[in-house]
PDB file of C-alpha atoms in Angstrom:
ATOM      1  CA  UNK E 197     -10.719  19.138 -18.660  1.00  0.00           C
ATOM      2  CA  UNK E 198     -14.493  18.894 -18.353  1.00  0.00           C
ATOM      3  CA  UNK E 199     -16.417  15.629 -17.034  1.00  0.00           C
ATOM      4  CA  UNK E 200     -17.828  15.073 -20.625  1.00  0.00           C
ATOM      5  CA  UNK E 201     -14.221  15.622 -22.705  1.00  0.00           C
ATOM      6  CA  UNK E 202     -12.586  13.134 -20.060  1.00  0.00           C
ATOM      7  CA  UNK E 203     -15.111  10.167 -20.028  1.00  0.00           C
ATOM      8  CA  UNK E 204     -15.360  10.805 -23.874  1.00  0.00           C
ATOM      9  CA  UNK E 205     -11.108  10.757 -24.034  1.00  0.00           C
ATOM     10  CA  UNK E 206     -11.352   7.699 -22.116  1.00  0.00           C
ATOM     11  CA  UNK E 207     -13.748   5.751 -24.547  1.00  0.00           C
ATOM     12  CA  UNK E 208     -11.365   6.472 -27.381  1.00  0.00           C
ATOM     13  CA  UNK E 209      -8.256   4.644 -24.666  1.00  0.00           C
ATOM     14  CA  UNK E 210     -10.487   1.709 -23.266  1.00  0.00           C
ATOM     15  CA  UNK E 211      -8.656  -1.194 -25.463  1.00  0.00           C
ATOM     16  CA  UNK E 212      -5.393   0.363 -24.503  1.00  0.00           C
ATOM     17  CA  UNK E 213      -6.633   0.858 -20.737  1.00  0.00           C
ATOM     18  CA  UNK E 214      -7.652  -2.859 -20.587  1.00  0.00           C
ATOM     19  CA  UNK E 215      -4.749  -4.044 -22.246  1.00  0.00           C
ATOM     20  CA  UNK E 216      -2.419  -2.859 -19.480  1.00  0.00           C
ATOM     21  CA  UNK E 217      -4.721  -3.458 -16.866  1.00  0.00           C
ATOM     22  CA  UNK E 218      -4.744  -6.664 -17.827  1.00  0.00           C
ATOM     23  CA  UNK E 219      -0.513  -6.458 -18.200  1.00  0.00           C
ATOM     24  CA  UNK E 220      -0.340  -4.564 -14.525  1.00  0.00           C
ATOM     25  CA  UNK E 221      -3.027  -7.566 -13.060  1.00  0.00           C
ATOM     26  CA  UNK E 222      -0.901 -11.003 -14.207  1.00  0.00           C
ATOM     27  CA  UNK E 223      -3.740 -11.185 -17.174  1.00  0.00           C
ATOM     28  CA  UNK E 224      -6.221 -11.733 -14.485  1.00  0.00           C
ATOM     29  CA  UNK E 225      -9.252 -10.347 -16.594  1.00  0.00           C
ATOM     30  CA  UNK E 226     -11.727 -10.087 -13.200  1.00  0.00           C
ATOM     31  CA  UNK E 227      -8.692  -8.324 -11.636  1.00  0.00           C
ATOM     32  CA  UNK E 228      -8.316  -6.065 -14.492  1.00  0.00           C
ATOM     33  CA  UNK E 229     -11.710  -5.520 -14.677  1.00  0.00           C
ATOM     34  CA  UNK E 230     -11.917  -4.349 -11.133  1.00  0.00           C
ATOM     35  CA  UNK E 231      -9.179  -2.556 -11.921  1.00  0.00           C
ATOM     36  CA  UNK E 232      -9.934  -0.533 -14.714  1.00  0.00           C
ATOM     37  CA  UNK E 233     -13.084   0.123 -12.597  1.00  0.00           C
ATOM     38  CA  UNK E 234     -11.049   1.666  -9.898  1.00  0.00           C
ATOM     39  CA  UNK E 235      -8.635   3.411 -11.843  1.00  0.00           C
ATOM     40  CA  UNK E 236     -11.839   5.289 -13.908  1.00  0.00           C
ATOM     41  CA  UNK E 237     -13.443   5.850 -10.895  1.00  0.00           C
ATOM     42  CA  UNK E 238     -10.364   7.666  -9.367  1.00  0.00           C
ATOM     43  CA  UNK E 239     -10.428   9.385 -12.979  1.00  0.00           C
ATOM     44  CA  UNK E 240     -14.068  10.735 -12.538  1.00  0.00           C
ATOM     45  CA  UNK E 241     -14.239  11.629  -9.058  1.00  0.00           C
ATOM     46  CA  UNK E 242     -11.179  13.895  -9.486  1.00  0.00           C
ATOM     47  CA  UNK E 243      -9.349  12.125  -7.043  1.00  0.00           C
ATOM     48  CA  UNK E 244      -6.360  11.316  -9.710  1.00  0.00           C
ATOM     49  CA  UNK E 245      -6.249  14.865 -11.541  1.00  0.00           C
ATOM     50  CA  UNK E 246      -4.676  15.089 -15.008  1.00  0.00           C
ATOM     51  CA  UNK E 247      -2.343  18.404 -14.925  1.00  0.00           C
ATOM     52  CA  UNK E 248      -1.190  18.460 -18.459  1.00  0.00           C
ATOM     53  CA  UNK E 249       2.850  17.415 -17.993  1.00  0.00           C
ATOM     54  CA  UNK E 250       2.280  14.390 -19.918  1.00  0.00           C
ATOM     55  CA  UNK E 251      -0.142  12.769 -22.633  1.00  0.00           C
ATOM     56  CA  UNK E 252      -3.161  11.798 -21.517  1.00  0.00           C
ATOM     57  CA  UNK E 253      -2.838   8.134 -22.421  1.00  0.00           C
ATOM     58  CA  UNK E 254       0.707   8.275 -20.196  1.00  0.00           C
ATOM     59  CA  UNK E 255      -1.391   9.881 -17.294  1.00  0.00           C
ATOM     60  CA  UNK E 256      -4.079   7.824 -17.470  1.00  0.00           C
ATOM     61  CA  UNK E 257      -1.791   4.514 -18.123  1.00  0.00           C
ATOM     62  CA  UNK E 258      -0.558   5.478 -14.556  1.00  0.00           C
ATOM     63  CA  UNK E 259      -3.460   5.529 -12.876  1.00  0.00           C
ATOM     64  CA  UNK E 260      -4.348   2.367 -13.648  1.00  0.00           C
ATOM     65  CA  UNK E 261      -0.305   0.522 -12.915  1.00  0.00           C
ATOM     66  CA  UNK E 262      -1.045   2.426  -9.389  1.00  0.00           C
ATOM     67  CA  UNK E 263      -4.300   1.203  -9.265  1.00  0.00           C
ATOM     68  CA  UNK E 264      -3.271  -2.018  -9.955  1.00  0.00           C
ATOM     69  CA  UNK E 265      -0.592  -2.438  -7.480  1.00  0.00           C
ATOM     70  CA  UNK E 266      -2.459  -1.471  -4.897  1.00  0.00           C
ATOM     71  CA  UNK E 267      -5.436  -3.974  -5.392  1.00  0.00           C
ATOM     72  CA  UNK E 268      -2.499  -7.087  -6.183  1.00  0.00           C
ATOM     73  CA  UNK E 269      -1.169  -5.624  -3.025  1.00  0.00           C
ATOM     74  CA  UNK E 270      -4.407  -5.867  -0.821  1.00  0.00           C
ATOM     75  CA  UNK E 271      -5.658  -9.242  -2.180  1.00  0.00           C
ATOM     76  CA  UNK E 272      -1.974 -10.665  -1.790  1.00  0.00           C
ATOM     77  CA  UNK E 273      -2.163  -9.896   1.905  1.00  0.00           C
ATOM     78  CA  UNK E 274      -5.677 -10.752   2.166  1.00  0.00           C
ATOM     79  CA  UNK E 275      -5.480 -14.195   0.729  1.00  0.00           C
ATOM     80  CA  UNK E 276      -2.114 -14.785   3.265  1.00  0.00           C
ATOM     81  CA  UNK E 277      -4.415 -13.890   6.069  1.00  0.00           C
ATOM     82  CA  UNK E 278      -6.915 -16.618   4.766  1.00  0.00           C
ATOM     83  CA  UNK E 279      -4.227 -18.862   4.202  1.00  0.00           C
ATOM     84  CA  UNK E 280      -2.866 -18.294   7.593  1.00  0.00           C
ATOM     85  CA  UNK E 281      -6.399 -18.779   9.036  1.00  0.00           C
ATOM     86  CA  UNK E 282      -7.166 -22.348   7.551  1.00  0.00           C
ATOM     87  CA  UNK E 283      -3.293 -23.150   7.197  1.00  0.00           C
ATOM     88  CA  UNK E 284      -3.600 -23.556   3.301  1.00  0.00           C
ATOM     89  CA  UNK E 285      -0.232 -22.658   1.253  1.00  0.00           C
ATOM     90  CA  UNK E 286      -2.162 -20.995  -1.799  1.00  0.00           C
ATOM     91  CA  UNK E 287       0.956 -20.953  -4.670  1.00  0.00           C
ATOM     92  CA  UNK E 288       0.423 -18.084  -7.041  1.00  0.00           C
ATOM     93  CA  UNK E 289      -0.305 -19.422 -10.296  1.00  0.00           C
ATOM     94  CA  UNK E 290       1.723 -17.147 -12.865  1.00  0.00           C
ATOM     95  CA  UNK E 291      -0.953 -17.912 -15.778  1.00  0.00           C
ATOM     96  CA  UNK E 292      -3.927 -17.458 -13.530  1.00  0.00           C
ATOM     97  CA  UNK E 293      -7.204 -16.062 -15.441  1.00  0.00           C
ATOM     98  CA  UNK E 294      -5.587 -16.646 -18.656  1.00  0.00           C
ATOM     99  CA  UNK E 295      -7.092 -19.753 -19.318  1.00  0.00           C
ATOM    100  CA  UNK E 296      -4.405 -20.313 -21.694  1.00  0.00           C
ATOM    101  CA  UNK E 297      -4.729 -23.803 -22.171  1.00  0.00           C
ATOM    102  CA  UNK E 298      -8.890 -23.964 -22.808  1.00  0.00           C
ATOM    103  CA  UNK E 299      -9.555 -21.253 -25.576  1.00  0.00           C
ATOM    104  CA  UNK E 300      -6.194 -19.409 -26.520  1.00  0.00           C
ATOM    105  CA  UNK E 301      -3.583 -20.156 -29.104  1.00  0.00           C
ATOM    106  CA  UNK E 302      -0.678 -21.832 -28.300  1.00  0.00           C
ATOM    107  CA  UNK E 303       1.565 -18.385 -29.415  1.00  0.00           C
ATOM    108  CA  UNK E 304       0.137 -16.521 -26.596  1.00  0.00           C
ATOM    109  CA  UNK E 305       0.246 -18.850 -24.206  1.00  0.00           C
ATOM    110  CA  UNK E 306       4.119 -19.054 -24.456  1.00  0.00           C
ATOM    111  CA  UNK E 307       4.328 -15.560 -24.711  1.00  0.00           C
ATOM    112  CA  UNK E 308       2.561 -14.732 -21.558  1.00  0.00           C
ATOM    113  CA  UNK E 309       4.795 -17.788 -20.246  1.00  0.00           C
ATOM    114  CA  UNK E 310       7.645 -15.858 -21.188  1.00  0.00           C
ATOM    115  CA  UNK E 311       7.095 -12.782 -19.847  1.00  0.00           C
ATOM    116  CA  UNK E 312       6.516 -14.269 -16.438  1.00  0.00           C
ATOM    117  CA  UNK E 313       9.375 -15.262 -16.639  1.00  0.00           C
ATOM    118  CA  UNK E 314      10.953 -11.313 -16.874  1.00  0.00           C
ATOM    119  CA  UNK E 315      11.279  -9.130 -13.761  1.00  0.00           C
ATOM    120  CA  UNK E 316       8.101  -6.614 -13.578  1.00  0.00           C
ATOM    121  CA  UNK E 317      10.410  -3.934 -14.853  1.00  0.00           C
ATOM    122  CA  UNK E 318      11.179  -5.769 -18.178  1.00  0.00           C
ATOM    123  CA  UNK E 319       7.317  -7.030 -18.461  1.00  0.00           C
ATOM    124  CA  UNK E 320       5.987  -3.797 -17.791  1.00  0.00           C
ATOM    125  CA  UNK E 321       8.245  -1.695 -20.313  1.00  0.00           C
ATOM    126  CA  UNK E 322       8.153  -4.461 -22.856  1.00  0.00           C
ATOM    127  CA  UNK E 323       4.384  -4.528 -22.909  1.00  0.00           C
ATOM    128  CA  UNK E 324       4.464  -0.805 -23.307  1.00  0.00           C
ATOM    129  CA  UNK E 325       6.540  -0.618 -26.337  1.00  0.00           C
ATOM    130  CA  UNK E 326       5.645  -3.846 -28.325  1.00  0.00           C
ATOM    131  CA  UNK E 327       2.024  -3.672 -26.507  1.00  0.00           C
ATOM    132  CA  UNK E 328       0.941  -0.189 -26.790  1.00  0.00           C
ATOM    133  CA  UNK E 329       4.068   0.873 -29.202  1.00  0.00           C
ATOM    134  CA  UNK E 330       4.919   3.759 -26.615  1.00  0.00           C
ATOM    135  CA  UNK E 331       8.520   5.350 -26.751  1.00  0.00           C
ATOM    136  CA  UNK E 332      10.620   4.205 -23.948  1.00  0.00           C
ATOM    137  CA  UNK E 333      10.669   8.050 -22.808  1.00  0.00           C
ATOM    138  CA  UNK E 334       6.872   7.506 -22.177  1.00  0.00           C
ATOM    139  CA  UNK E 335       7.624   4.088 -20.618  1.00  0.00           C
ATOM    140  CA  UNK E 336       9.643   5.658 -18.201  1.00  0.00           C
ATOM    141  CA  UNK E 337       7.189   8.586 -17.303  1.00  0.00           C
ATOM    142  CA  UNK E 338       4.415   5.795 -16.566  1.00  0.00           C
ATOM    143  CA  UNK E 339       6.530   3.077 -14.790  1.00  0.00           C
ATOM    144  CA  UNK E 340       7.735   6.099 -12.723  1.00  0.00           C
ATOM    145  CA  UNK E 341      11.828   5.365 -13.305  1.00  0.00           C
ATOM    146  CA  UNK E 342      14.518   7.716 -15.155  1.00  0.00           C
ATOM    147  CA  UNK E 343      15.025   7.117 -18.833  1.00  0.00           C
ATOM    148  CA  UNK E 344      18.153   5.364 -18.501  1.00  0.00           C
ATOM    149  CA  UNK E 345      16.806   2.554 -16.401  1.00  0.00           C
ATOM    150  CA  UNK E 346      14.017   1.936 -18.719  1.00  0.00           C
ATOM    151  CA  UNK E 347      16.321   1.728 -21.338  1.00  0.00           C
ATOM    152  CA  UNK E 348      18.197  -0.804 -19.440  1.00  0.00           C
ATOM    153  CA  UNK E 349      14.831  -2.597 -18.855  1.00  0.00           C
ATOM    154  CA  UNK E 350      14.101  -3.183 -21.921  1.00  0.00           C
ATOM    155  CA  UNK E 351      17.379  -4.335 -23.642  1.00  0.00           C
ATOM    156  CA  UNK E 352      18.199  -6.474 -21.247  1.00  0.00           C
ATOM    157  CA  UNK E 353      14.018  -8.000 -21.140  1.00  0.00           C
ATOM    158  CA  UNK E 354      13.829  -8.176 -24.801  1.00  0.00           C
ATOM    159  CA  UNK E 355      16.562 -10.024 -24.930  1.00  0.00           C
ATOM    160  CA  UNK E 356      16.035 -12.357 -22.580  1.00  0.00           C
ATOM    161  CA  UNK E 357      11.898 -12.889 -23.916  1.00  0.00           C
ATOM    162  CA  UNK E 358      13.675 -13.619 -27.527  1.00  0.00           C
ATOM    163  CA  UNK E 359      15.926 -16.310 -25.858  1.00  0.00           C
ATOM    164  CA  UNK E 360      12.886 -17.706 -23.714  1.00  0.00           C
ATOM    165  CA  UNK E 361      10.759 -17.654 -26.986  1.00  0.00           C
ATOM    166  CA  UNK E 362      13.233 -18.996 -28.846  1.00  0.00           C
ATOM    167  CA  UNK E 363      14.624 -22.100 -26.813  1.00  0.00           C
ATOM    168  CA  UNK E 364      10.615 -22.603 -26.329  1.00  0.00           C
ATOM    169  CA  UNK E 365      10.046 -23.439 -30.000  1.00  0.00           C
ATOM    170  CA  UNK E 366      13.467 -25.632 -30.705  1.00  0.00           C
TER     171      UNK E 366
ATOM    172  CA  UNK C  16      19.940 -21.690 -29.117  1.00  0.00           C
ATOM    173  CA  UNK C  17      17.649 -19.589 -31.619  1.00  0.00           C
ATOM    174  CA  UNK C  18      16.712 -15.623 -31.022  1.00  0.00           C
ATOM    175  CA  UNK C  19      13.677 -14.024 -31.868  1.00  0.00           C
ATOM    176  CA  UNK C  20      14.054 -10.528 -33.361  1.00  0.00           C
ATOM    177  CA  UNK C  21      12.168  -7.009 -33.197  1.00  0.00           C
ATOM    178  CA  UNK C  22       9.572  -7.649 -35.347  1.00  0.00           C
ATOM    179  CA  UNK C  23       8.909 -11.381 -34.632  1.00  0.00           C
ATOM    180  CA  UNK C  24       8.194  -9.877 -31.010  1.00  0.00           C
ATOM    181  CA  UNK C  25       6.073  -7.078 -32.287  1.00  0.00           C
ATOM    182  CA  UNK C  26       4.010  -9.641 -34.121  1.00  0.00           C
ATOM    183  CA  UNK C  27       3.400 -11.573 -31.242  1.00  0.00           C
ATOM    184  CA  UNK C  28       2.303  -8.936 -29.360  1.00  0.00           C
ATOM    185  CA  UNK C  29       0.387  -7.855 -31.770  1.00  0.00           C
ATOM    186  CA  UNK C  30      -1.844 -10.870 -31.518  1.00  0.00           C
ATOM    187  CA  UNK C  31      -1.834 -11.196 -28.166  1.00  0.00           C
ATOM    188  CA  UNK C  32      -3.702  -7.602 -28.356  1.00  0.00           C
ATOM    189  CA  UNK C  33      -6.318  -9.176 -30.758  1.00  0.00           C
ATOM    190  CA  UNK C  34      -7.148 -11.834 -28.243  1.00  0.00           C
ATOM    191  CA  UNK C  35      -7.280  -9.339 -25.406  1.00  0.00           C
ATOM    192  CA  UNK C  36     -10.056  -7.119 -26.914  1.00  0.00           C
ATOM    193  CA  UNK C  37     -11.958 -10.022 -27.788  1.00  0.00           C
ATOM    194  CA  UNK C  38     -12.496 -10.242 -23.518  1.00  0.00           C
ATOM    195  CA  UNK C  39     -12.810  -6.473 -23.639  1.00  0.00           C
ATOM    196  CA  UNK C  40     -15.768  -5.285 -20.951  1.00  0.00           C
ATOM    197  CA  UNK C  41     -17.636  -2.339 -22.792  1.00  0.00           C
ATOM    198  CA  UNK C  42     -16.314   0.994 -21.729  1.00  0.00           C
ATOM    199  CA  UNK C  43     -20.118   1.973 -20.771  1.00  0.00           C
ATOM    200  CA  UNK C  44     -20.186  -0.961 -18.346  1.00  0.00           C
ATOM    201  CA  UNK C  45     -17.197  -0.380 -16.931  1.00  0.00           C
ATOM    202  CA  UNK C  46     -18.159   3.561 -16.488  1.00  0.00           C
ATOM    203  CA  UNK C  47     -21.441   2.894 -14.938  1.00  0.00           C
ATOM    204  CA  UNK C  48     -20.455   0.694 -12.150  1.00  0.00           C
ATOM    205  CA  UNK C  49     -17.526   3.212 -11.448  1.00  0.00           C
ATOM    206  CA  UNK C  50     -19.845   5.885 -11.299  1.00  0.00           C
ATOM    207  CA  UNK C  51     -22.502   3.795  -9.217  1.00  0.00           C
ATOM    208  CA  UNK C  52     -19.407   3.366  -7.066  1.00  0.00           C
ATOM    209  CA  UNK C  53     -18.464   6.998  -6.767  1.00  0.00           C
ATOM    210  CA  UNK C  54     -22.203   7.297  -5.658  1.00  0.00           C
ATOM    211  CA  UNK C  55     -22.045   5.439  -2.933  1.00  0.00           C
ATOM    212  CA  UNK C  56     -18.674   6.378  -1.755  1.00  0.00           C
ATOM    213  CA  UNK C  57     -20.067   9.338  -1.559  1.00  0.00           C
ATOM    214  CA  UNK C  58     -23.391   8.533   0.069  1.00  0.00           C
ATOM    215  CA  UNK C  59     -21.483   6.718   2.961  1.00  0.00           C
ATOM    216  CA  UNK C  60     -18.291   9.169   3.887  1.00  0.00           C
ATOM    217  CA  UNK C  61     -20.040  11.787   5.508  1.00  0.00           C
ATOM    218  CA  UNK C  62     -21.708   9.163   7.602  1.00  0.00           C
ATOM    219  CA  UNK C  63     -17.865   7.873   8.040  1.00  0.00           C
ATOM    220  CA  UNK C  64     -16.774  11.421   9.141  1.00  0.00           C
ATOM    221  CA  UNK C  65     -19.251  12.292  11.240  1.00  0.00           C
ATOM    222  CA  UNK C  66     -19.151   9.089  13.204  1.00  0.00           C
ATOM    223  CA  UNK C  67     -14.549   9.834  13.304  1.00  0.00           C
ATOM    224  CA  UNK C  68     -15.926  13.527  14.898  1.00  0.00           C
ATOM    225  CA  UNK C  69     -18.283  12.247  17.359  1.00  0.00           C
ATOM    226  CA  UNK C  70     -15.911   9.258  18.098  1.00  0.00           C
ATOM    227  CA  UNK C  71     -12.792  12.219  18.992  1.00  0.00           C
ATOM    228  CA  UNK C  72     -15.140  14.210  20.669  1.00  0.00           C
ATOM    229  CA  UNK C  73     -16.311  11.303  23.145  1.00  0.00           C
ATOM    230  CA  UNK C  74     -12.580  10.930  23.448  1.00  0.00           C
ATOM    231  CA  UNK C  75     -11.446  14.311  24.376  1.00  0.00           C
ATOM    232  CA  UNK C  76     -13.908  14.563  26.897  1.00  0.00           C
ATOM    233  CA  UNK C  77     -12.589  11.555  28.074  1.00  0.00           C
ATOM    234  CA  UNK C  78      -8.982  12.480  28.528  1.00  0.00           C
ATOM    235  CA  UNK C  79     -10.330  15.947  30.115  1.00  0.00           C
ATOM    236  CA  UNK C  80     -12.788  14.454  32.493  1.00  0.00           C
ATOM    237  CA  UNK C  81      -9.930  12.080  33.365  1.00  0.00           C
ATOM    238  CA  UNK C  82      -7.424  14.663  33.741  1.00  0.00           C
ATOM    239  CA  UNK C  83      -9.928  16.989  36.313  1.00  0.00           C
ATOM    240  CA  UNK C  84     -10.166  14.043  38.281  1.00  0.00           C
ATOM    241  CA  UNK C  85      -6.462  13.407  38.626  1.00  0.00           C
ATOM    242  CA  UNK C  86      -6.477  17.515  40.078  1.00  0.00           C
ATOM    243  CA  UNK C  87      -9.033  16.813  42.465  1.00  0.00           C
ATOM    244  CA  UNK C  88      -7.622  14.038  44.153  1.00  0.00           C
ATOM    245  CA  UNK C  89      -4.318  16.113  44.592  1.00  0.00           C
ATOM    246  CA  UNK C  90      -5.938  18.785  46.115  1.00  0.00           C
ATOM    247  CA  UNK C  91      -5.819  19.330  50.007  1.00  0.00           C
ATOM    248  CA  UNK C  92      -9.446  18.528  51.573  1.00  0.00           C
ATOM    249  CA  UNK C  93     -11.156  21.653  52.767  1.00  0.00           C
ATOM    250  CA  UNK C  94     -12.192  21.850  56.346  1.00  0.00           C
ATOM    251  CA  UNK C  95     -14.423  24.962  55.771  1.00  0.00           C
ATOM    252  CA  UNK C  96     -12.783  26.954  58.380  1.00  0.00           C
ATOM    253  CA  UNK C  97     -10.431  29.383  56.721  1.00  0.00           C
ATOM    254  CA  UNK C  98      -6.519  28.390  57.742  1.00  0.00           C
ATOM    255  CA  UNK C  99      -7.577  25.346  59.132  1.00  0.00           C
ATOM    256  CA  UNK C 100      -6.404  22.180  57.830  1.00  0.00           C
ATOM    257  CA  UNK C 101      -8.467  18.959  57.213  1.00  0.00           C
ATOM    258  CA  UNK C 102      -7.618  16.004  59.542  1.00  0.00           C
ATOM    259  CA  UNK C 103      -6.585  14.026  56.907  1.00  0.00           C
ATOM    260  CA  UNK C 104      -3.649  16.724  55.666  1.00  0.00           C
ATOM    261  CA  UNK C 105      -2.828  17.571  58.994  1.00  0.00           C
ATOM    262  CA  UNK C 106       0.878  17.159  60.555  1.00  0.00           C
ATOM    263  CA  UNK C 107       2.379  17.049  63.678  1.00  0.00           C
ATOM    264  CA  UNK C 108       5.381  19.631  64.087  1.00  0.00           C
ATOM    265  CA  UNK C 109       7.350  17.246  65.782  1.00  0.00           C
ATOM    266  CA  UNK C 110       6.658  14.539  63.279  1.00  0.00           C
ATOM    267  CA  UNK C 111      10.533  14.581  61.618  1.00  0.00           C
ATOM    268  CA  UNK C 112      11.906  14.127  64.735  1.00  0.00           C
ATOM    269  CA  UNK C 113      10.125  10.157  65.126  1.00  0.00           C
ATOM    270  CA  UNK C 114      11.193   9.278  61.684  1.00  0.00           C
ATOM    271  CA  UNK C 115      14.227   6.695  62.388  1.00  0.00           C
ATOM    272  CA  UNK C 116      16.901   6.687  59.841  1.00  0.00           C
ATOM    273  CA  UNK C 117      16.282   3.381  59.213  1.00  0.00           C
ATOM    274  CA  UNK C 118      18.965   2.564  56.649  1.00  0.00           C
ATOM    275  CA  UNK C 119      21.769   3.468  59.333  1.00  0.00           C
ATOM    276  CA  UNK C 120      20.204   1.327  61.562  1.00  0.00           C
ATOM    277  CA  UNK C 121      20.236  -1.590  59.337  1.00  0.00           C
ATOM    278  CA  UNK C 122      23.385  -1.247  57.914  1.00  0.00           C
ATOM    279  CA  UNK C 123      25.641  -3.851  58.945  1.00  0.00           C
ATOM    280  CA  UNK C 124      28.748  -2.323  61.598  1.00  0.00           C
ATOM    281  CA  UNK C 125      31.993  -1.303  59.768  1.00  0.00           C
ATOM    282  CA  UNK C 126      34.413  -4.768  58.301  1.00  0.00           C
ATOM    283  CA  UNK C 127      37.735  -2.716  58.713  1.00  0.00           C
ATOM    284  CA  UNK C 128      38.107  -0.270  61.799  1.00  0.00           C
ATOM    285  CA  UNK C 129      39.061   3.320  61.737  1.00  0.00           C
ATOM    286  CA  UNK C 130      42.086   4.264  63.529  1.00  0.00           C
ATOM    287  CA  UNK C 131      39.490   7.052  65.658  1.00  0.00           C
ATOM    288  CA  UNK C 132      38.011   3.726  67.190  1.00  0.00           C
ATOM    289  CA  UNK C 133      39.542   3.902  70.236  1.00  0.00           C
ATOM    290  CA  UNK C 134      39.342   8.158  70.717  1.00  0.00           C
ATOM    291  CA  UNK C 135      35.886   8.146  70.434  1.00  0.00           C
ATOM    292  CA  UNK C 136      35.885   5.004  72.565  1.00  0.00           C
ATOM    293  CA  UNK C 137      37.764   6.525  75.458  1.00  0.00           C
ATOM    294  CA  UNK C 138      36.042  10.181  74.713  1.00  0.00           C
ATOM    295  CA  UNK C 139      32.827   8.509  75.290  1.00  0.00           C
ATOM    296  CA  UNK C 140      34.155   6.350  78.575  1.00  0.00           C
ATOM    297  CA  UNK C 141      35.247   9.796  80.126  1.00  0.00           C
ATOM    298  CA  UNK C 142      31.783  11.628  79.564  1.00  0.00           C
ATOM    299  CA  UNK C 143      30.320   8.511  81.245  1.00  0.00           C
ATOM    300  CA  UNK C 144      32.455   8.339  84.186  1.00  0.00           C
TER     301      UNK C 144
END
């Protein structure tokens, strides 16, 4: 694919890119920002090359979740190291960058609640099909994980975001 | 306990979508600085790799100036007269014959006694006398 078709492919995905970069980054929009950055940079450069076994929007949906968990990974050990250094215990706060309770709507803030409250597995493929209304099939291919498991992801997630949503509201 | 269902879910996340792309960063931005990225990634890794050559280089000479060392030090000294060995290498030929076996005479004499005690004893009496 030439530099020009990709960037111009890419423009058309951006909402959906930063969407799941913000799903892959704990809605941390400067992390998903940095992110995105990283994963289009990987894109351009040719270092993450698109061979045509999948969509584009699955490939590229990849790039970033990889990106991603490599950058969570790297500050997670760099703020231990800082927190080691001036003996701080720095708890990860599961809404952080959302600002949930300044300038968003009370819906979304329980949702996002909610699904911290899932295992990354059940996030991740529930925000791909309600999210980005991909087939589980394409799920799977971007979380990396057979067909069957993603399957099992989501059943057992949605049902247990519809019981956190639920007993949120009564 | 009350259940949400399919749709309810798909609803919510359909919001939640709205409110994300009202924080989107334009796709130019986010472009530019990867590409100014890219730039200088570029600009500064064949600096990188040709300080990781220069740095092995200055490291294999090490290990082989290192290792010709060790050889020389092995080798015998050179007295400049052809089959003629350096003072320092030389031996005497009777040399083996000063070195005491030490350990036998340190070791302590024998707790139990052997039943040839007393012929070697009396053999040795006899040469004697």
């Amino acid at each position: 694919m030439e530099q020009c078709e990709l960037e111009r492919e890419l423009e058309q995905l951006h909402s959906e890119n930063w969407g799941w970069a913000l799903a892959c980054c704990g809605r941390d929009r400067e992390l998903a920002e940095e992110v995105l950055q990283a994963a289009y940079l990987r894109i351009i450069s040719g270092r993450a090359r698109f061979n045509g076994d999948s969509s584009l929007k699955t490939w590229v949906f990849g790039v970033i979740r990889l990106t991603a968990r490599g950058e969570v990974r790297r500050r997670w050990f760099w703020n231990r190291r800082r927190a080691d250094s001036v003996t701080v215990i720095d708890f990860p706060d599961p809404t952080r960058g959302a600002d949930i309770a300044v300038e968003e709507s009370d819906q979304r803030a329980r949702l996002i609640r909610a699904l911290n409250g899932l295992s990354r597995r059940q996030r991740e493929v529930l925000q791909l099909v309600f999210y980005h209304e991909t087939t589980i099939e394409e799920a799977a291919d971007i979380m990396e994980v057979s067909i069957g498991s993603a399957r099992t992801h989501y059943e057992r997630g949605k049902k247990a975001l519809a019981r956190k949503l639920g007993s949120a509201e009564t | 306990m009350s259940e949400l269902k399919g749709d309810d879910l798909r609803g919510r996340f359909s919001t939640l979508r709205q409110q994300d792309r009202r924080h989107e960063p334009q796709f130019g931005e986010v472009l530019n600085r990867a590409k100014l990225r890219n730039r200088d990634e570029a600009g500064s890794a064949p600096t990188l790799r040709w300080i990781a050559v220069a740095a092995s280089i200055v490291i294999a000479a090490g290990v082989v100036i290192n290792k010709a060392r060790d050889r020389d030090d092995e080798r015998p000294v050179e007295t400049g007269v052809p089959g003629v060995p350096a003072i320092t290498s030389w031996q005497s030929p009777t040399a083996g014959l000063l070195q005491t076996p030490s350990r036998a005479l340190l070791a302590p004499p024998p707790l139990l006694s052997s039943v040839f005690d007393g012929v070697t004893q009396t053999a040795l009496q006899s040469i004697a006398d």
